[in-house]
GROMACS .gro file of C-alpha atoms in nm:
model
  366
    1UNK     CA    1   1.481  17.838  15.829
    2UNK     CA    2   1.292  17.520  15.963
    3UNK     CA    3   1.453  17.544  16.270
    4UNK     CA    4   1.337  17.888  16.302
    5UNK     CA    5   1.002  17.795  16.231
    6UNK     CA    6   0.996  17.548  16.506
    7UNK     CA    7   1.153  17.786  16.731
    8UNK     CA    8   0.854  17.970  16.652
    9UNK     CA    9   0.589  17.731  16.735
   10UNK     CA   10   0.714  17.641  17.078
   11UNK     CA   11   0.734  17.998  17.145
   12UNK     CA   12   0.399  18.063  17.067
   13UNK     CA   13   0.284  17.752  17.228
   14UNK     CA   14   0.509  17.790  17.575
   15UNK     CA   15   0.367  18.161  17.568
   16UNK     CA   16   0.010  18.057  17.567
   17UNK     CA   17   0.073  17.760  17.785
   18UNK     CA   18   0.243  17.992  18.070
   19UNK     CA   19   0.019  18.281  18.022
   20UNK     CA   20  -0.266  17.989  18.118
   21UNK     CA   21  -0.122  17.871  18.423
   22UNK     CA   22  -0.041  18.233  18.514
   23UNK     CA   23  -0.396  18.394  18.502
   24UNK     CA   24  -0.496  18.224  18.778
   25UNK     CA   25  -0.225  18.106  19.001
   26UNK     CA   26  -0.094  18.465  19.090
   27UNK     CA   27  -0.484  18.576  19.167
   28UNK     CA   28  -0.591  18.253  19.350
   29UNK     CA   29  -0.512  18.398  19.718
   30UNK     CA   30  -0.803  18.665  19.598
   31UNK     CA   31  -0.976  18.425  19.474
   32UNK     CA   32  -0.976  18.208  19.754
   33UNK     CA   33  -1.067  18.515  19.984
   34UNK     CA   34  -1.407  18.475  19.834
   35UNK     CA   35  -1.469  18.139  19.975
   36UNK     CA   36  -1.273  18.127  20.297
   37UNK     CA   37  -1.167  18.388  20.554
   38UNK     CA   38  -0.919  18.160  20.697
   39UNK     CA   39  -0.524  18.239  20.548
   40UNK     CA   40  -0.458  17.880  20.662
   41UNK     CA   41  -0.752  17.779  20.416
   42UNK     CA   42  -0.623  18.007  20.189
   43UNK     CA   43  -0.247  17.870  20.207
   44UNK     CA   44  -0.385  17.499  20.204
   45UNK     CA   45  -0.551  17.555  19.856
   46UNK     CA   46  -0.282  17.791  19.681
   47UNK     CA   47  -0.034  17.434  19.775
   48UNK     CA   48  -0.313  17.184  19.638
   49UNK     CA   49  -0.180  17.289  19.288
   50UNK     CA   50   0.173  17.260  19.368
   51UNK     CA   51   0.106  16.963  19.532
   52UNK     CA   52  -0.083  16.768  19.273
   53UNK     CA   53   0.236  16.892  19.013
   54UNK     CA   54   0.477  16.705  19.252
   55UNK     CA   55   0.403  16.366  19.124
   56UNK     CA   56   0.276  16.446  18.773
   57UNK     CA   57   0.600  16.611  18.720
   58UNK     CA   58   0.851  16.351  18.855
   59UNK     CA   59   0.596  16.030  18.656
   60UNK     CA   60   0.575  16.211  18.322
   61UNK     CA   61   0.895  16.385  18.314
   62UNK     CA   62   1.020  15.979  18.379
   63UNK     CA   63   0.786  15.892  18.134
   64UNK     CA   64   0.890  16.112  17.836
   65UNK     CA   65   1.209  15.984  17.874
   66UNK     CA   66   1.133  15.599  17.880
   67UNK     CA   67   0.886  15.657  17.589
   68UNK     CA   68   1.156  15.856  17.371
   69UNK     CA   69   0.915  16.118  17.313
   70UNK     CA   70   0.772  16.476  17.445
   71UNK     CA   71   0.498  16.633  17.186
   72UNK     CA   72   0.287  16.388  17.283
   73UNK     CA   73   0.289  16.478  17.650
   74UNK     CA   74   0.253  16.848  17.540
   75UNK     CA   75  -0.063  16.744  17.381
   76UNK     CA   76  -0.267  16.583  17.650
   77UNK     CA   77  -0.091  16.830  17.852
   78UNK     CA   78  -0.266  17.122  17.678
   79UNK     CA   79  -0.628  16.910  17.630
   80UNK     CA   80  -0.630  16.838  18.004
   81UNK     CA   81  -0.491  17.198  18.133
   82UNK     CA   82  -0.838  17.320  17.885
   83UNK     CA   83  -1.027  17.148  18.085
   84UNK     CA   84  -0.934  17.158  18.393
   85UNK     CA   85  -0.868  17.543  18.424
   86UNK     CA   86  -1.166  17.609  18.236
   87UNK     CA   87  -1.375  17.416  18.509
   88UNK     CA   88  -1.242  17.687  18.765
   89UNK     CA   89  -1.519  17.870  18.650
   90UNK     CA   90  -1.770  17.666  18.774
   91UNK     CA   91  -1.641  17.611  19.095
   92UNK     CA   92  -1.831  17.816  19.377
   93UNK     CA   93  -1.684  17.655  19.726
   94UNK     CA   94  -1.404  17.561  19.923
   95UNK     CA   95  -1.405  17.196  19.857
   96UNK     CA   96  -1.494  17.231  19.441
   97UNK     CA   97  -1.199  17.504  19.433
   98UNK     CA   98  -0.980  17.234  19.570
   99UNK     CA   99  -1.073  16.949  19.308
  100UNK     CA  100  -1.001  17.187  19.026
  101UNK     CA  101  -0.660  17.265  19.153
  102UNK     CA  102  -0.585  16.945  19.223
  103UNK     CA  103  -0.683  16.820  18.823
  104UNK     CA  104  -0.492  17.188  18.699
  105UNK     CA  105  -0.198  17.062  18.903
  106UNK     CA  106  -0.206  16.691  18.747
  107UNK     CA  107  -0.269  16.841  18.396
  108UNK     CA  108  -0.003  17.105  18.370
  109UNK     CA  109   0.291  16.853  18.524
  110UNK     CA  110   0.205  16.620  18.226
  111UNK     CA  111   0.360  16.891  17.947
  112UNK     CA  112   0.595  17.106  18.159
  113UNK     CA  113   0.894  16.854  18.204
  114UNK     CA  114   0.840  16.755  17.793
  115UNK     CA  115   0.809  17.125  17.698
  116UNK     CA  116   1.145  17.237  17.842
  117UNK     CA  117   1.341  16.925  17.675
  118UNK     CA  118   1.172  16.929  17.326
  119UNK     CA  119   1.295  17.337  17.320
  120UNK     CA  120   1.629  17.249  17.429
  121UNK     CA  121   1.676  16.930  17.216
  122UNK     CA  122   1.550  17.156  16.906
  123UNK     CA  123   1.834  17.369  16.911
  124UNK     CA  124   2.197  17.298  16.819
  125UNK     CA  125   2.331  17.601  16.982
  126UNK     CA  126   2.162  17.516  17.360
  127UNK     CA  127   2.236  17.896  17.422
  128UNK     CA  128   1.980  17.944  17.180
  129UNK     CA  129   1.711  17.747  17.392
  130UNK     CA  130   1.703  18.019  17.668
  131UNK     CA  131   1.547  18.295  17.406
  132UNK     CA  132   1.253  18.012  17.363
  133UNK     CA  133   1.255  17.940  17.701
  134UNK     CA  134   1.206  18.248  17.787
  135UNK     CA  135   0.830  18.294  17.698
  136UNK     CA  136   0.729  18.120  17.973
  137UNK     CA  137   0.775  18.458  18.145
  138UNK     CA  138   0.655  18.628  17.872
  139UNK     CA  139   0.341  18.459  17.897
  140UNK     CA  140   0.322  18.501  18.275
  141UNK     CA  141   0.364  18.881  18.201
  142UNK     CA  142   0.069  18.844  17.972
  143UNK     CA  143  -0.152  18.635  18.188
  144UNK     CA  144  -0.130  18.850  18.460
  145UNK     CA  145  -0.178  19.160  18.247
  146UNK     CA  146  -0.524  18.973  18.101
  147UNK     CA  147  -0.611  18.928  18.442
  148UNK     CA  148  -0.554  19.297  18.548
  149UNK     CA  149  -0.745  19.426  18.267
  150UNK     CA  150  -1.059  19.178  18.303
  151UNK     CA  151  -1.034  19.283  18.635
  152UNK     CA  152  -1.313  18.986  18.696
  153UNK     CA  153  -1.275  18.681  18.883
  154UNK     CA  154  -1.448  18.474  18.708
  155UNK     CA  155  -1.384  18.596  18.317
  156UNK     CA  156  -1.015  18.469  18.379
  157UNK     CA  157  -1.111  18.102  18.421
  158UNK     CA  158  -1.252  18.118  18.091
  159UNK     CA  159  -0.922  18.366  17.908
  160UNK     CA  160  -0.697  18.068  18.084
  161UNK     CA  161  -0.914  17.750  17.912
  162UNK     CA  162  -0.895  17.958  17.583
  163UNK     CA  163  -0.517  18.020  17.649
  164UNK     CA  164  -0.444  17.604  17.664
  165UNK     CA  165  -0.675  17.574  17.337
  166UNK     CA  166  -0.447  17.837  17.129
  167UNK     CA  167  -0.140  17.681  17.260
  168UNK     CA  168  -0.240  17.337  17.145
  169UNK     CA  169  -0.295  17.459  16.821
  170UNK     CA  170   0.071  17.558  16.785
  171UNK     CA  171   0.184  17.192  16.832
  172UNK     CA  172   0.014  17.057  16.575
  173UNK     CA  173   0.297  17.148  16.328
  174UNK     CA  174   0.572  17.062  16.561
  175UNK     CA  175   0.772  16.800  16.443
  176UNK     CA  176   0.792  16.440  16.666
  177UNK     CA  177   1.123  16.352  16.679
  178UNK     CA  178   1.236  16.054  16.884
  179UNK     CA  179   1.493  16.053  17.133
  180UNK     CA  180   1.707  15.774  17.274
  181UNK     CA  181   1.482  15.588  17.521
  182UNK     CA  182   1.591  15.581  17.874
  183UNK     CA  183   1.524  15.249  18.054
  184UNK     CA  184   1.783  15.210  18.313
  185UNK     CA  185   1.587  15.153  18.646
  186UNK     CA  186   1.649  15.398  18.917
  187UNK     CA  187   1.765  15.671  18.642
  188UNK     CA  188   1.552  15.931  18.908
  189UNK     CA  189   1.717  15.801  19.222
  190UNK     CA  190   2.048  15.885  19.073
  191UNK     CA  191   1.979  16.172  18.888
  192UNK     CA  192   1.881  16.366  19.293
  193UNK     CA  193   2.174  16.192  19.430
  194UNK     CA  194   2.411  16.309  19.146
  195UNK     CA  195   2.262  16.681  19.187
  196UNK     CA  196   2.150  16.685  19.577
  197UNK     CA  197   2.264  17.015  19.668
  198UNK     CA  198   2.118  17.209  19.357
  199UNK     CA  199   1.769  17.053  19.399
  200UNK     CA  200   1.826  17.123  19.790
  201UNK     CA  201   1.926  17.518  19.730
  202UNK     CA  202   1.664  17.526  19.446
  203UNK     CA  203   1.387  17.355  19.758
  204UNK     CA  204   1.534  17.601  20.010
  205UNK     CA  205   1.548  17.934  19.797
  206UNK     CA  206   1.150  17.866  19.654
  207UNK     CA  207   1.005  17.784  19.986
  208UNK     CA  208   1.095  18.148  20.076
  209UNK     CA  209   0.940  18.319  19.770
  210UNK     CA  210   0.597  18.054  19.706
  211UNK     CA  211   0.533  18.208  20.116
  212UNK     CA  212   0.591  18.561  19.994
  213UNK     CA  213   0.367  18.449  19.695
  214UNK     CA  214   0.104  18.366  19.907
  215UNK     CA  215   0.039  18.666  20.119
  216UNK     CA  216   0.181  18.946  19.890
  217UNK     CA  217  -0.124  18.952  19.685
  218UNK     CA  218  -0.379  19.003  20.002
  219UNK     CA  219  -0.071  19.264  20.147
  220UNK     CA  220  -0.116  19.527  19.833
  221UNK     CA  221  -0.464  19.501  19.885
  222UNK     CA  222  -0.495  19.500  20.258
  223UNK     CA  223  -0.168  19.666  20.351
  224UNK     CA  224  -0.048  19.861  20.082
  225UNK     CA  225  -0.353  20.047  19.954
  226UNK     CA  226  -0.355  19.851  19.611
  227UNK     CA  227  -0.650  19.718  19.351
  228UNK     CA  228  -0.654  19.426  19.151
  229UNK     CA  229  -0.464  19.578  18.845
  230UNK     CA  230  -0.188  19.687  19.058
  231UNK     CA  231  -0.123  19.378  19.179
  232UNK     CA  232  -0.089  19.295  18.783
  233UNK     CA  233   0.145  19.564  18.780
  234UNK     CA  234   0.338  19.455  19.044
  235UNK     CA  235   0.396  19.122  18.937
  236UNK     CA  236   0.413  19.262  18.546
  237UNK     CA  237   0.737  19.397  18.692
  238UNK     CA  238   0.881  19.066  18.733
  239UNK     CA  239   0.816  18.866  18.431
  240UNK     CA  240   0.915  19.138  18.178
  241UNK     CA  241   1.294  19.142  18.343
  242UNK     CA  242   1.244  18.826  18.371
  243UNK     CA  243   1.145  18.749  17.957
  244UNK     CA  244   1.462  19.024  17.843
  245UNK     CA  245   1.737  18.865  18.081
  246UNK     CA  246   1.682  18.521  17.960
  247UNK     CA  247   1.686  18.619  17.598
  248UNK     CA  248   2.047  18.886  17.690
  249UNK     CA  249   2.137  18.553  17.847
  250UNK     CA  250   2.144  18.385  17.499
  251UNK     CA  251   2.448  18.591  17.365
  252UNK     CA  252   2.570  18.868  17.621
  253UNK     CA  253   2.616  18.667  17.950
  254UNK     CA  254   2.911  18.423  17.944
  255UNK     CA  255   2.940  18.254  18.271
  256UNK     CA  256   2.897  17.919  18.348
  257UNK     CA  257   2.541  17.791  18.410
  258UNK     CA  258   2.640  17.668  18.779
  259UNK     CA  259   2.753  18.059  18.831
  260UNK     CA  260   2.421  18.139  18.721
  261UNK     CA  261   2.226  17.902  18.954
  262UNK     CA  262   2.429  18.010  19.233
  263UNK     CA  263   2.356  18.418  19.168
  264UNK     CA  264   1.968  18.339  19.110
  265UNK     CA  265   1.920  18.201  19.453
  266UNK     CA  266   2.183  18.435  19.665
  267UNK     CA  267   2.069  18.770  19.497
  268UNK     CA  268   1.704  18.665  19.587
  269UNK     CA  269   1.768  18.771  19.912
  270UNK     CA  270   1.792  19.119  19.828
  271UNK     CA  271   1.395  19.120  19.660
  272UNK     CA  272   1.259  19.001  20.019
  273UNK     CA  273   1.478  19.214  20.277
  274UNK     CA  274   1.351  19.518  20.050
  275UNK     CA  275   0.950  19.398  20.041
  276UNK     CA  276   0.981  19.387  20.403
  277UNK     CA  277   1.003  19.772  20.450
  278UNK     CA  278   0.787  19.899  20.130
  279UNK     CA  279   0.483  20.090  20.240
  280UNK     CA  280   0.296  20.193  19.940
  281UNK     CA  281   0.196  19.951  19.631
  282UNK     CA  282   0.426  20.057  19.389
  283UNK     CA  283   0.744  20.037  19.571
  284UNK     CA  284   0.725  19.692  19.550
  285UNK     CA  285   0.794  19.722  19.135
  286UNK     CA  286   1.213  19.758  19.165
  287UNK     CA  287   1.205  19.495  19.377
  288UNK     CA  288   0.994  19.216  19.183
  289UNK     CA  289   1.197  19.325  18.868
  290UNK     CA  290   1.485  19.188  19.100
  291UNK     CA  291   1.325  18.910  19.152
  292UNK     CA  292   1.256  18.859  18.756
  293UNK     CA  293   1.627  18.873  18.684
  294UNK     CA  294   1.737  18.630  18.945
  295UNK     CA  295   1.433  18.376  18.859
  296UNK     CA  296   1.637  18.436  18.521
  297UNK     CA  297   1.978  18.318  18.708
  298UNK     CA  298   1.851  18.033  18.851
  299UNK     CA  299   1.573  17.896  18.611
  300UNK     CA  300   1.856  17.908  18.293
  301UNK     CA  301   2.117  17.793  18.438
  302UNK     CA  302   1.959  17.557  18.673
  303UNK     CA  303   1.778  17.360  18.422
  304UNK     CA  304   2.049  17.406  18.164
  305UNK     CA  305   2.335  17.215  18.394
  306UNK     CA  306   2.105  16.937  18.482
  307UNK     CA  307   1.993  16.907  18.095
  308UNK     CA  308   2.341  16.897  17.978
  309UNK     CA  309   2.490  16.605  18.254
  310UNK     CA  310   2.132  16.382  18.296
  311UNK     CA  311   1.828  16.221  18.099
  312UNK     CA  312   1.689  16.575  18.024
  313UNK     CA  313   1.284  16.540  18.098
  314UNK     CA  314   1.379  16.360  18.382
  315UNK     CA  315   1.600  16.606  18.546
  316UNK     CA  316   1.387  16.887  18.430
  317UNK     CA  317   1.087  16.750  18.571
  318UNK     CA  318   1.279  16.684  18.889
  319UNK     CA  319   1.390  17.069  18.880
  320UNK     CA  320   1.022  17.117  18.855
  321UNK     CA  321   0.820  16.901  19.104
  322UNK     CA  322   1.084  17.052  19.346
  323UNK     CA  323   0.918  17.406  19.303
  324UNK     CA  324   0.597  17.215  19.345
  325UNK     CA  325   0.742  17.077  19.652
  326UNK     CA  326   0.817  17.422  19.757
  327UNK     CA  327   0.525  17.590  19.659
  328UNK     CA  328   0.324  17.297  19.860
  329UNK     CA  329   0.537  17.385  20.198
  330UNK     CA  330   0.563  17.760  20.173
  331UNK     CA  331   0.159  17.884  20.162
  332UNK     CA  332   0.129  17.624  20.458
  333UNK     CA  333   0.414  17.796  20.636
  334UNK     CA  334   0.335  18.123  20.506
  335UNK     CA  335  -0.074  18.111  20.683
  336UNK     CA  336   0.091  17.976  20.958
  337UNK     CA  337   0.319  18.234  20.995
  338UNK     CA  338   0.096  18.515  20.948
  339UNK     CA  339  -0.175  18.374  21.133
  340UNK     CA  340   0.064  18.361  21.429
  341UNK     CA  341   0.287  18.660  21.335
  342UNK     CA  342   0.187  18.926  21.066
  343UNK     CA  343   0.260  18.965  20.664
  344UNK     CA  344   0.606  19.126  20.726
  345UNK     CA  345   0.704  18.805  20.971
  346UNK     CA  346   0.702  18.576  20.631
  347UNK     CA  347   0.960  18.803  20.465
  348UNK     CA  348   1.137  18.780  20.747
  349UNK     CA  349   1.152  18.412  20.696
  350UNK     CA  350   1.190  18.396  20.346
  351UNK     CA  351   1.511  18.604  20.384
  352UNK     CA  352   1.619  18.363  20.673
  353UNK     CA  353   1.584  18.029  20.451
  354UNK     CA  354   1.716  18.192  20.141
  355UNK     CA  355   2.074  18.277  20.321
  356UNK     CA  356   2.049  17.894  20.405
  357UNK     CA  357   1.982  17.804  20.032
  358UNK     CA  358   2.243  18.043  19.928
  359UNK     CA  359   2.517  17.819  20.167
  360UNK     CA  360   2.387  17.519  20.029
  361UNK     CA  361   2.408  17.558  19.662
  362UNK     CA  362   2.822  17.687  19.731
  363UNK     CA  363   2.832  17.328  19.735
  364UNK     CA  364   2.721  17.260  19.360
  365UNK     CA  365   3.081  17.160  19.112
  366UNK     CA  366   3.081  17.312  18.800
   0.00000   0.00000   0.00000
C-alpha cells in the first residue's frame, strides 16, 4: 500500500512537472515568430533550452549520484523551473526570450536525471517503473492540450509556473531514501564509453525529429491550413500513444529492453517519410501517434538498460543531455535547411540520419 502511495506521488508530480516543460516548448517556434522573422533566429532560440539542459543534466545527474540522493534535486528542480518558466511571461524580445530559456533549460536538467532514478529505484518490480514513467507523456498530452485551449501566448507562461508549483507540492510526502554514493572518478567517462553506440543511435535518431520539431509547428500553420489548437491536436496524438504503450509495456510486452531501443529508433523512420507527403493538418495525427509509440520503444527501454548495468542518475542524465545535445543541433540544422531548402527538405533529412541511427544502434549487446 505505501508503495502505491508513492507510486502515486511521483505520478502526480512527473505529470505536472512534464505538462510544465511541455506548454511551452512545443509552442515556442510560434512564439518566437512574434519576435523574429528569421527561422535561423527562430532555430537558435528553440536550441538555447536544449542547450542550457546539456550541462545541467550531465552535473546534476553526476551529482545525485555522488550525494546518494534525488528528492532533493527534484525540489530545487521544481522551485527554479517556477521561476524561470513563469518569467517567460515577462519576456517581450529576442534577447530576454533567450535568457529565460537559457535559466528554464538549467532549472529543468537539475530534477529530470533524479526524477527518472527515484521512480525506478521505488519499485521492486522495475517493469513496474515504466507505468510511472509514463506520465511524463501524459503530462505532455496535457500541457499541450492547456495550451490549445488557452489558445493565448502569453496565459501559458503563467499555467506552466503554476504547473512546477503543484508538482512540488507532491514531493513533499515523498520519502528520502539514500542510495549508495558513487565516488569513483571518471564514473561518466566510462559510463559513454561502456554504452557508445546507444547514446550515438539515441544522438543520431533525435537530431532528425528536434529538426522536424522545429518547423512542424510553423508548417500546420503556414503549410497545412492549421490554428493553434490543431497543432495541440496534432501533437495530442503523440503523447496519448505514447502514455498507453509505456504503461501495456509494464505487463504485455516481453522483449528485451535493447530490442526495444533498437525498434524506437528504426520504426521512427516511418513517422517522417509519411509527414513528408501529408497535405492537410490532420493527416499528420496517424503519423505522430507513430511517433508516440516508438518514443515509447526507445525512451523505456533505453533508459531501462542503462539503469540496470550503470550508476542510474548518471546514465539517465547522460541519456538525457544527449536529447539536449540533439535538440541543440537539429533547430540549427533544421533553419538552415529550410532557409536554404523548404519545410519538406528537413524531413527529408531527418529520414536520412535516422536510417544512419538505425545502423548504429545494431551495434548495441544485449
Amino acid at each position: 500500500m505505501q508503495k502505491l502511495q508513492i507510486n502515486n506521488l511521483v505520478r502526480s508530480a512527473t505529470f505536472f512537472q512534464h505538462a510544465g516543460i511541455s506548454i511551452i516548448f512545443v509552442f515556442m517556434p510560434i512564439i518566437a515568430k512574434g519576435v523574429t522573422d528569421s527561422i535561423f533566429e527562430i532555430g537558435l532560440l528553440v536550441a538555447s533550452f536544449s542547450f542550457a539542459q546539456i550541462l545541467s543534466e550531465i552535473y546534476f545527474g553526476r551529482h545525485s549520484d555522488k550525494k546518494g540522493t534525488r528528492l532533493k534535486f527534484i525540489r530545487i528542480g521544481f522551485i527554479g523551473c517556477a521561476v524561470a518558466f513563469g518569467l517567460h511571461y515577462f519576456a517581450d524580445d529576442l534577447s530576454m526570450f533567450f535568457l529565460v530559456r537559457i535559466a528554464a533549460g538549467i532549472t529543468s536538467g537539475i530534477m529530470i536525471p533524479a526524477m527518472i532514478a527515484y521512480t525506478y529505484e521505488a519499485n521492486l518490480d522495475k517493469n513496474r517503473a515504466a507505468t510511472v514513467i509514463s506520465f511524463h507523456a501524459l503530462g505532455w498530452l496535457a500541457g499541450i492540450a492547456a495550451a490549445g485551449f488557452a489558445n493565448d501566448l502569453k496565459l501559458i507562461f503563467l499555467i506552466s509556473a503554476a504547473s512546477f508549483v503543484i508538482g512540488l507540492l507532491f514531493t513533499i510526502k515523498l520519502p528520502n531514501p539514500e542510495q549508495e554514493k558513487e565516488l569513483k572518478p571518471g564514473t561518466t567517462k566510462r559510463v559513454i564509453s561502456k554504452n557508445k553506440f546507444l547514446f550515438l543511435s539515441l544522438l543520431l535518431r533525435h537530431i532528425g525529429a528536434a529538426a522536424v520539431w522545429t518547423i512542424l509547428p510553423i508548417m500546420i500553420v503556414e503549410r497545412l491550413g492549421g490554428e493553434l489548437y490543431h497543432i495541440s491536436i496534432v501533437y495530442v496524438a503523440n503523447t496519448l500513444t505514447a502514455f498507453i504503450l509505456m504503461n501495456v509495456m509494464a505487463s504485455k510486452i516481453h522483449l528485451s529492453n535493447v530490442t526495444k531501443f533498437k525498434i524506437g529508433i528504426g520504426c521512427t523512420t516511418f513517422v517522417f517519410v509519411g509527414l513528408s507527403v501529408v497535405t492537410e493538418w490532420w493527416m499528420a495525427m496517424p503519423f505522430m501517434s507513430l511517433v508516440g509509440a516508438t518514443w515509447a520503444f526507445l525512451f523505456i527501454g533505453g533508459n531501462f538498460h542503462l539503469m540496470e548495468n550503470n550508476p542510474r542518475s548518471t546514465s539517465t542524465g547522460i541519456f538525457s543531455s544527449t536529447l539536449s545535445i540533439a535538440t541543440v543541433v537539429g533547430p540549427v540544422i533544421a533553419g538552415s535547411i529550410a532557409f536554404v531548402f523548404d519545410y519538406v527538405a528537413v524531413m527529408y533529412f531527418a529520414v536520412a540520419i535516422i536510417v544512419c541511427a538505425f545502423a548504429v544502434s545494431l551495434k548495441i549487446k544485449k
